[in-house]
Short mmCIF file of C-alpha atoms in Angstrom, two decimals:
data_model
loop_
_atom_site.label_atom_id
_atom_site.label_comp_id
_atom_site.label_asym_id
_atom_site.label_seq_id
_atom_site.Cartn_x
_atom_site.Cartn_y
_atom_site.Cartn_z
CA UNK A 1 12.95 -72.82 11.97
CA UNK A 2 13.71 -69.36 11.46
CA UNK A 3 16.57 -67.76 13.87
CA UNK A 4 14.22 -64.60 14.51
CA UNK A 5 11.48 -66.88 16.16
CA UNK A 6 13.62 -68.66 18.44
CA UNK A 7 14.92 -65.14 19.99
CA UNK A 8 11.80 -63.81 20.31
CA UNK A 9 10.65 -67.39 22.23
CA UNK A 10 13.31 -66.69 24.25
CA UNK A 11 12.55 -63.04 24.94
CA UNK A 12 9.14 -63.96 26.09
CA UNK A 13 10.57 -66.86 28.32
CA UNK A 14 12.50 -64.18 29.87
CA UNK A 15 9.23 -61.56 30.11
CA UNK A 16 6.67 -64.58 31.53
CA UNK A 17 9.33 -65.49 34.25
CA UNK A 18 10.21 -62.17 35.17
CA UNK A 19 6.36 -61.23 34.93
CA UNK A 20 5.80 -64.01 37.71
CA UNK A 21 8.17 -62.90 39.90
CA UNK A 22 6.59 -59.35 40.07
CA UNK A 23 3.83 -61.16 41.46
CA UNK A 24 4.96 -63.05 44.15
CA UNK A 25 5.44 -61.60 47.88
CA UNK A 26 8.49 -60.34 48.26
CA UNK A 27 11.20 -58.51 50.56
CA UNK A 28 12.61 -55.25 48.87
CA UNK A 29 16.13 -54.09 51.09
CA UNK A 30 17.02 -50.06 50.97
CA UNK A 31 20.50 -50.26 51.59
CA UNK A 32 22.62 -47.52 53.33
CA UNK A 33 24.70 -46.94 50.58
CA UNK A 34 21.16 -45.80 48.20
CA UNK A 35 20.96 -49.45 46.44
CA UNK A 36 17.90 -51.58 47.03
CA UNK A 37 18.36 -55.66 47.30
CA UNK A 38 15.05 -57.01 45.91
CA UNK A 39 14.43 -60.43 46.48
CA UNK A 40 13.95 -63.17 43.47
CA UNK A 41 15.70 -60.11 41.62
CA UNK A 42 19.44 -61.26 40.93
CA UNK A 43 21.22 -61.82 42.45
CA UNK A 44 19.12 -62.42 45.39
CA UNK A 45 17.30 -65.34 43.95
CA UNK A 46 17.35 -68.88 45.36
CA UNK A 47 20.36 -70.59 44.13
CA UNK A 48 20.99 -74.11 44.55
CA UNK A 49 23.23 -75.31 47.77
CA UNK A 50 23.76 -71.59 47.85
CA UNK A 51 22.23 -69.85 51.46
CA UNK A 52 18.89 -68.44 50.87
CA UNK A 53 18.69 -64.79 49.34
CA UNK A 54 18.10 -63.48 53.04
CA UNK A 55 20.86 -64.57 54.44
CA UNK A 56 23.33 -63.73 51.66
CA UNK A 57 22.23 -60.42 51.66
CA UNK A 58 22.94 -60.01 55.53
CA UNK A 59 25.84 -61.21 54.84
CA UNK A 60 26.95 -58.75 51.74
CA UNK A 61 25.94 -56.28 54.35
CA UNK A 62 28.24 -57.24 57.38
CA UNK A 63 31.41 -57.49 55.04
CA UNK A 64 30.87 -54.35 52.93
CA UNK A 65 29.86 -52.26 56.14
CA UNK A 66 26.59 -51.65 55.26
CA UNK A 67 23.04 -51.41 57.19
CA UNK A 68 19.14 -51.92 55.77
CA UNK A 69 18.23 -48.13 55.68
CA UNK A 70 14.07 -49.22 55.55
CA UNK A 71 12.69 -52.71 54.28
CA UNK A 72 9.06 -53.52 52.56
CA UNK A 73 7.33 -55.85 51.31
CA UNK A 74 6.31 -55.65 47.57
CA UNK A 75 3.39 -57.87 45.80
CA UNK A 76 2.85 -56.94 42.15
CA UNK A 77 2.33 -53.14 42.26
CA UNK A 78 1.85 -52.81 45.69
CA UNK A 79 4.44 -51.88 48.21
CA UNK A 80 3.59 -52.40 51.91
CA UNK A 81 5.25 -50.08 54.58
CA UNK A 82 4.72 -51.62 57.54
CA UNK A 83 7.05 -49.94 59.94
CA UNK A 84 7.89 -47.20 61.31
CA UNK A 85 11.02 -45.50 59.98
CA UNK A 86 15.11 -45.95 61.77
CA UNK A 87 14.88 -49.79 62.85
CA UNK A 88 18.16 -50.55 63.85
CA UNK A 89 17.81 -54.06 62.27
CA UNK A 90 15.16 -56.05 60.25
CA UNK A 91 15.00 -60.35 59.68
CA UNK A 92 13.24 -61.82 57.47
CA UNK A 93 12.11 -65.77 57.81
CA UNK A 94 9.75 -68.39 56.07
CA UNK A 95 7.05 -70.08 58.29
CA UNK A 96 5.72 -73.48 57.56
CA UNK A 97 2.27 -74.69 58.80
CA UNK A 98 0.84 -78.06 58.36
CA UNK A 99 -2.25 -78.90 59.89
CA UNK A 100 -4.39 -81.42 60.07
CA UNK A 101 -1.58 -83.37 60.15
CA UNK A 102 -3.36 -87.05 60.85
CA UNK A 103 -5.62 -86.38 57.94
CA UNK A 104 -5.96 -84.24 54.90
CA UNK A 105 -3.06 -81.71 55.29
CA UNK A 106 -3.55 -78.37 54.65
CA UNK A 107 -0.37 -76.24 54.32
CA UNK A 108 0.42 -72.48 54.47
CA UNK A 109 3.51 -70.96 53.98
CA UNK A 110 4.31 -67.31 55.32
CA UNK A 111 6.73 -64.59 55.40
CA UNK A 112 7.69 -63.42 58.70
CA UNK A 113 9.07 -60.06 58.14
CA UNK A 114 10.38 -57.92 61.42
CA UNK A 115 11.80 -54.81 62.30
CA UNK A 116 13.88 -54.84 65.98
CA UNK A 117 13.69 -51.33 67.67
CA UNK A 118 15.65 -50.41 70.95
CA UNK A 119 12.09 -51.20 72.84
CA UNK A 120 10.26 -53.13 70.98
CA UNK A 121 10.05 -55.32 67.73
CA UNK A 122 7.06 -55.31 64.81
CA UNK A 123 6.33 -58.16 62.96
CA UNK A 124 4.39 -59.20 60.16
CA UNK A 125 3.05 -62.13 58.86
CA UNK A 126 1.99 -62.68 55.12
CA UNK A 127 0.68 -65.49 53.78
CA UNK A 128 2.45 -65.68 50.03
CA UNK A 129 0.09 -67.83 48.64
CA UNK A 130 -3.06 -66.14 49.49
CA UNK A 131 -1.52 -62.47 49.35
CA UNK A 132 -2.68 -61.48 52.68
CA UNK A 133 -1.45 -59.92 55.88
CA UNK A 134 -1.94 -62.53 58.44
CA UNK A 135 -1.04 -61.23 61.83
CA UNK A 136 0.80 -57.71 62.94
CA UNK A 137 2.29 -57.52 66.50
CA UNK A 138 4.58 -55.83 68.22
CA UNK A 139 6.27 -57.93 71.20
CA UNK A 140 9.20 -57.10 73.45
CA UNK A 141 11.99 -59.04 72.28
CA UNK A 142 12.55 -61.65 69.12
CA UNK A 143 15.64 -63.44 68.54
CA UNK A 144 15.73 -63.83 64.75
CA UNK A 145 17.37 -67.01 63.12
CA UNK A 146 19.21 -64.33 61.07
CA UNK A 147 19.45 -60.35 61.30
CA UNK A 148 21.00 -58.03 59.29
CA UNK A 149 23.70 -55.33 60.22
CA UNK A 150 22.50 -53.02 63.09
CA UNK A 151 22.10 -49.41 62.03
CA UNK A 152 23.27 -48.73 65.77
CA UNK A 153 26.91 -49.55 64.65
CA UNK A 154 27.58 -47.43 61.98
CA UNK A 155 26.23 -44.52 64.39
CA UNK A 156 29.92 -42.69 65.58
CA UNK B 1 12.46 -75.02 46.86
CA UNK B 2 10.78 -76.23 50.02
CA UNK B 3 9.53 -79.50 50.18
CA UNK B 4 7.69 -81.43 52.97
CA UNK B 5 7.30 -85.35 53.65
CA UNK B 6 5.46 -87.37 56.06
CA UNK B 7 7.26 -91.11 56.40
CA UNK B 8 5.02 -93.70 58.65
CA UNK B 9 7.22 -96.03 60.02
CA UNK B 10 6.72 -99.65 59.56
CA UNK B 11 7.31 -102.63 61.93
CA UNK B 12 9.05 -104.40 59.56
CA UNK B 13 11.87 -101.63 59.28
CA UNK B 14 10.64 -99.96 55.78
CA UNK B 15 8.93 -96.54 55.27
CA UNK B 16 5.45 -95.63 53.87
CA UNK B 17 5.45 -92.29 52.48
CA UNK B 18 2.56 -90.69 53.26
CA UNK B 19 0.32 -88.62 50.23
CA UNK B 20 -1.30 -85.46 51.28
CA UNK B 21 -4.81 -86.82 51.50
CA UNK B 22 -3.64 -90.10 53.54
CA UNK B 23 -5.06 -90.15 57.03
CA UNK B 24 -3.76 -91.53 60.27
CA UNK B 25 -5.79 -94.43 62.36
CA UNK B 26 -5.35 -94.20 65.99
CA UNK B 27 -7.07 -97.92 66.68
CA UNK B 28 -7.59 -100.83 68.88
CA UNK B 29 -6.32 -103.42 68.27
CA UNK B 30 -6.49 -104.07 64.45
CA UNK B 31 -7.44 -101.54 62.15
CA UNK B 32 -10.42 -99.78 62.46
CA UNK B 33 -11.59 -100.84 65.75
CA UNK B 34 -12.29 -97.99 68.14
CA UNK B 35 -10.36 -97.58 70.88
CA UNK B 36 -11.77 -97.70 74.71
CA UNK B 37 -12.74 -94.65 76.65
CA UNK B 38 -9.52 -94.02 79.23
CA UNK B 39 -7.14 -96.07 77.01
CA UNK B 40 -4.28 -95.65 74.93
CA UNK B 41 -4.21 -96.92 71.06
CA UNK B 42 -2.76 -100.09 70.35
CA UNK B 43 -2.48 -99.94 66.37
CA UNK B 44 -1.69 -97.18 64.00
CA UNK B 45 -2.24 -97.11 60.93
CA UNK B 46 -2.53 -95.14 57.82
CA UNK B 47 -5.26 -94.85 54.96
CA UNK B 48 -6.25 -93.62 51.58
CA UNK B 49 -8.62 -90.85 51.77
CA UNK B 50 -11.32 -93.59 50.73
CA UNK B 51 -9.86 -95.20 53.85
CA UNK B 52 -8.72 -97.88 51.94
CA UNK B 53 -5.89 -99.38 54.56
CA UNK B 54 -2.22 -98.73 53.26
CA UNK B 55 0.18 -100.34 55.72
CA UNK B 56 -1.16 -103.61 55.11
CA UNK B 57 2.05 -105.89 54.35
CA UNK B 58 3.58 -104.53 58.31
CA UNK B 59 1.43 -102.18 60.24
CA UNK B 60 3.25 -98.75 61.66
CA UNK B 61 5.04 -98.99 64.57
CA UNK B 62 2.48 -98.00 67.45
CA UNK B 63 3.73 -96.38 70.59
CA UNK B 64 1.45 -96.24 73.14
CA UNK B 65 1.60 -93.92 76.41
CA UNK B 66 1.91 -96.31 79.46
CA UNK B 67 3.22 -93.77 81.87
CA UNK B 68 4.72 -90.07 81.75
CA UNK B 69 8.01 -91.97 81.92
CA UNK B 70 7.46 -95.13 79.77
CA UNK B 71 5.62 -96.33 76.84
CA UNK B 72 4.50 -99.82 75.19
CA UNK B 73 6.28 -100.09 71.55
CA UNK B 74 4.27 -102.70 69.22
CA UNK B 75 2.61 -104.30 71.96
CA UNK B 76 6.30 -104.89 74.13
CA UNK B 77 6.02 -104.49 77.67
CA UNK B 78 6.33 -101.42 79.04
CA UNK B 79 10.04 -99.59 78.90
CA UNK B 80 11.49 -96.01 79.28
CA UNK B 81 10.62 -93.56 77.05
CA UNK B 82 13.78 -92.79 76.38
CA UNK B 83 14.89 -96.35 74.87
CA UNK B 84 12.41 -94.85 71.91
CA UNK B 85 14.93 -94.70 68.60
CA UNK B 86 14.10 -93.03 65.33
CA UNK B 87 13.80 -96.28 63.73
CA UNK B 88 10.71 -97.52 66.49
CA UNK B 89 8.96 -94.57 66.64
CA UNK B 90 5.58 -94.59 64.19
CA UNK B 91 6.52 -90.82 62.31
CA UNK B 92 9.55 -88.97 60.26
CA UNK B 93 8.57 -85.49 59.18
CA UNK B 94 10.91 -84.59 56.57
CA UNK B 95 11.20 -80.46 55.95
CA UNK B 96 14.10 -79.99 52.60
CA UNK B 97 15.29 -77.29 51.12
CA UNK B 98 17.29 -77.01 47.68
CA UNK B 99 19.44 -74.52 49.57
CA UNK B 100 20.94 -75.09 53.62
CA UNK B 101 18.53 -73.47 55.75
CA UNK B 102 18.24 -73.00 59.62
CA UNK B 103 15.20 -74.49 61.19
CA UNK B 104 14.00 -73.31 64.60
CA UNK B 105 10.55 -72.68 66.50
CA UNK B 106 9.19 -76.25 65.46
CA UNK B 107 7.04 -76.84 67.18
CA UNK B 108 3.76 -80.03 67.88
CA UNK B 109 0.62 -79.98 69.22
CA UNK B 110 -2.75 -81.06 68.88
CA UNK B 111 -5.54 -78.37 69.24
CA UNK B 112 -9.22 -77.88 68.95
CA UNK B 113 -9.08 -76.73 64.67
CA UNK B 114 -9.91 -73.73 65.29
CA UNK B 115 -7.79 -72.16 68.17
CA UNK B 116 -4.35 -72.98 68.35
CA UNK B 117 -4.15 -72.29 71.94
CA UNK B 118 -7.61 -74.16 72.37
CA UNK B 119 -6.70 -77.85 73.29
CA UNK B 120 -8.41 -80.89 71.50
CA UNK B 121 -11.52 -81.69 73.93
CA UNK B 122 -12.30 -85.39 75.31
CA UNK B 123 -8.63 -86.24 74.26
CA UNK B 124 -5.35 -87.24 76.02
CA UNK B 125 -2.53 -86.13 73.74
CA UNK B 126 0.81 -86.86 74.05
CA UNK B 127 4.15 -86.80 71.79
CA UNK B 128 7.46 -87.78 72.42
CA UNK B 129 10.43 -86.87 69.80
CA UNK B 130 13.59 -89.56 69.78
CA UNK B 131 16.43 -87.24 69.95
CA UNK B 132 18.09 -85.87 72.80
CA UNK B 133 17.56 -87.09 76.67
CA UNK B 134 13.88 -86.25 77.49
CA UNK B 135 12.67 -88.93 80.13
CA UNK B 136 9.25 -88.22 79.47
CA UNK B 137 6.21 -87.34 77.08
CA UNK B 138 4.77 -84.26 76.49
CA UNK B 139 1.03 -83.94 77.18
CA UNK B 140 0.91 -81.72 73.92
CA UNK B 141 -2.73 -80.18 73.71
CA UNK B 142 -2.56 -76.65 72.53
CA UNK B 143 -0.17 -74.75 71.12
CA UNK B 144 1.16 -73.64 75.01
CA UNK B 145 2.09 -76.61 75.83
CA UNK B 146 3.00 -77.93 71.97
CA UNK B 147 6.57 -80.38 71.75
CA UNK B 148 9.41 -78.34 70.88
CA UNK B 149 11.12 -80.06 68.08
CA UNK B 150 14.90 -80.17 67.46
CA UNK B 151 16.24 -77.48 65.75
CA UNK B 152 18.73 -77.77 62.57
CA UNK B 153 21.51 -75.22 61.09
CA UNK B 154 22.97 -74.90 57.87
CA UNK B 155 21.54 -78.23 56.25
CA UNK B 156 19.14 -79.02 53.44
CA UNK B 157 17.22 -81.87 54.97
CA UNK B 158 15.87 -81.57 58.12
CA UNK B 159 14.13 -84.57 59.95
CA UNK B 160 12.16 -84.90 63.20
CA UNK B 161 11.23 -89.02 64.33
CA UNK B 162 8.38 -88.45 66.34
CA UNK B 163 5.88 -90.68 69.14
CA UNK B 164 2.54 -89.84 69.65
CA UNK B 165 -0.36 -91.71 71.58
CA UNK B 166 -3.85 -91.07 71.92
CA UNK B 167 -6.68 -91.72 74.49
CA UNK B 168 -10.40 -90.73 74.38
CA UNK B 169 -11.55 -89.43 77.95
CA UNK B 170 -15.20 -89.43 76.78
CA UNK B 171 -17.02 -91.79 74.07
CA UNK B 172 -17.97 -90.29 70.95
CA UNK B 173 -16.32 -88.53 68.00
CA UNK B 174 -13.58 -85.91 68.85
CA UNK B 175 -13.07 -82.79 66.92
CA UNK B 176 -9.44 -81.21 66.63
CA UNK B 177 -6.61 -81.68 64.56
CA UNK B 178 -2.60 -81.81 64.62
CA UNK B 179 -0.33 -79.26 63.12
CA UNK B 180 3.10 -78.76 62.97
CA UNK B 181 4.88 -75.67 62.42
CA UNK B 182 8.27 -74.41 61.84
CA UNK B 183 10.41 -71.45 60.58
CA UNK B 184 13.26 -71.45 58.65
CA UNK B 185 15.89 -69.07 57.07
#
């Protein structure tokens, strides 16, 4: 087998799986400091016995004193603003359904995307297998399973 | 990677993983049989989704409401809810991640399939999960008044062992169904 083909198997390896990724449902991070955190994009990807992307992001954040200027959600081409700008925080979390639990399960997994105001909070719900917008509310209070940096602290 | 397992219990200590397709049987006595208007099931059991039986060399354990505050296991007489262990109960939902993840908001209810806030109709639900100190069950019809599972931090397996019982308040076939739902992070 020639050298040459085994390269260029590998280069389109390396196109097909980044291809994918561009089509899955995804959180994109603008950071304070003018980078953007993308996940599935390294090194925000899943990594085994590693914290999920999410939280090591928040956590990149808190030590290097940094906030989540504005956060979307990307799917292929399309990025979805769904908030409205200066959140002092956003989470981000994975919902699991099953139902019809006693007989033939059905399963749906969703993002739960939110943005935390002074007032209020705005949430989204996208299911990532279907590639739709589920359910958008605004409620009065949330207490996230993790948050990133408040905005409100790097305010002097 | 998420993954998600249902485990029915058996009486004879082992565990029947369930397949996506598998149903459970709520039943009289045996298998199959229906179970009486204004009482509580005294078998459970799972299927194939030809309903082929499955748990045929021990049947699951079967809890079975006797009172808000105690419950029948396997046909016993009737003790405190709490004396329910994860190894007597009839479920084990397993959530697992490849990575430690929080769990929280899990929650269990039945409801009519279509509205989770709609209960299941002609149907006394109740669940019970075997962790912690609750004395009772938890009538859980509808996503209001759905069992609040235990929540988990920082771990990549996450299991809930979980009591249910049944009881038709009118004759004839009930729609509805039971979900479970949880976040994670």
């Amino acid at each position: 087998m020639k050298p040459g083909y085994l390269v260029e198997d590998r280069l389109l390896t390396v196109f097909f799986v980044y291809d994918k990724i561009l089509q899955m449902v995804r959180w994109v991070a603008k950071l304070s400091n003018g980078d953007v955190a993308e996940q599935d994009i390294p090194p925000w990807v899943e990594i085994e016995g590693e914290r999920l992307p999410w939280a090591r992001l928040c956590n990149y954040l808190a030590y290097n004193n940094l906030y989540i200027d504005e956060l979307v959600v990307k799917y292929a081409d399309n990025e979805w603003v769904f908030f409205k700008p200066n959140a002092l925080f956003y989470s981000v979390e994975n919902v699991l359904e099953v139902d019809n639990l006693l007989g033939e399960k059905q399963y749906r997994n969703m993002l739960h995307v939110a943005a935390h105001y002074p007032n209020d909070v705005e949430h989204v719900y996208i299911d990532v297998n279907e590639e739709v917008l589920v359910l958008k509310e605004t409620t009065n209070e949330f207490r996230p399973i993790i948050a990133s940096p408040s905005r409100e602290e790097h305010i002097f | 990677m998420a993954t998600w397992t249902i485990y029915a219990q058996l009486q004879n200590d082992t565990e029947l993983a369930l397949n996506p397709t598998d149903h459970i049987w709520l039943n009289g006595l045996t298998y199959g049989t229906n179970v009486i208007t204004g009482r509580y099931q005294d078998s459970t059991h799972v299927a194939d989704s030809s309903d082929v039986q499955r748990d045929t060399t021990s049947s699951v354990n079967n809890t079975k409401y006797a009172s808000q505050s105690t419950v029948k296991i396997n046909g016993a007489a009737a003790v405190s809810v709490s004396t329910l262990t994860s190894g007597t109960v009839p479920f084990k939902f397993r959530f697992a991640h490849t990575s430690a993840v929080d769990t929280a908001e899990v929650k269990f209810y039945a409801y009519d399939g279509a509205t989770d806030a709609t209960p299941m109709q002609g149907v006394n639900f109740y669940a019970y999960e075997a962790y912690g100190a609750e004395t009772g069950w938890t009538a859980a019809n509808g996503v209001g008044s759905a069992l609040a599972l235990r929540e988990y931090t920082d771990n990549t397996t996450h299991d809930w062992f979980v009591a249910i019982s049944a009881s038709p308040t009118s004759p004839g076939a009930k729609a509805g169904a039971v979900k479970l739902t949880l976040t994670y992070a």
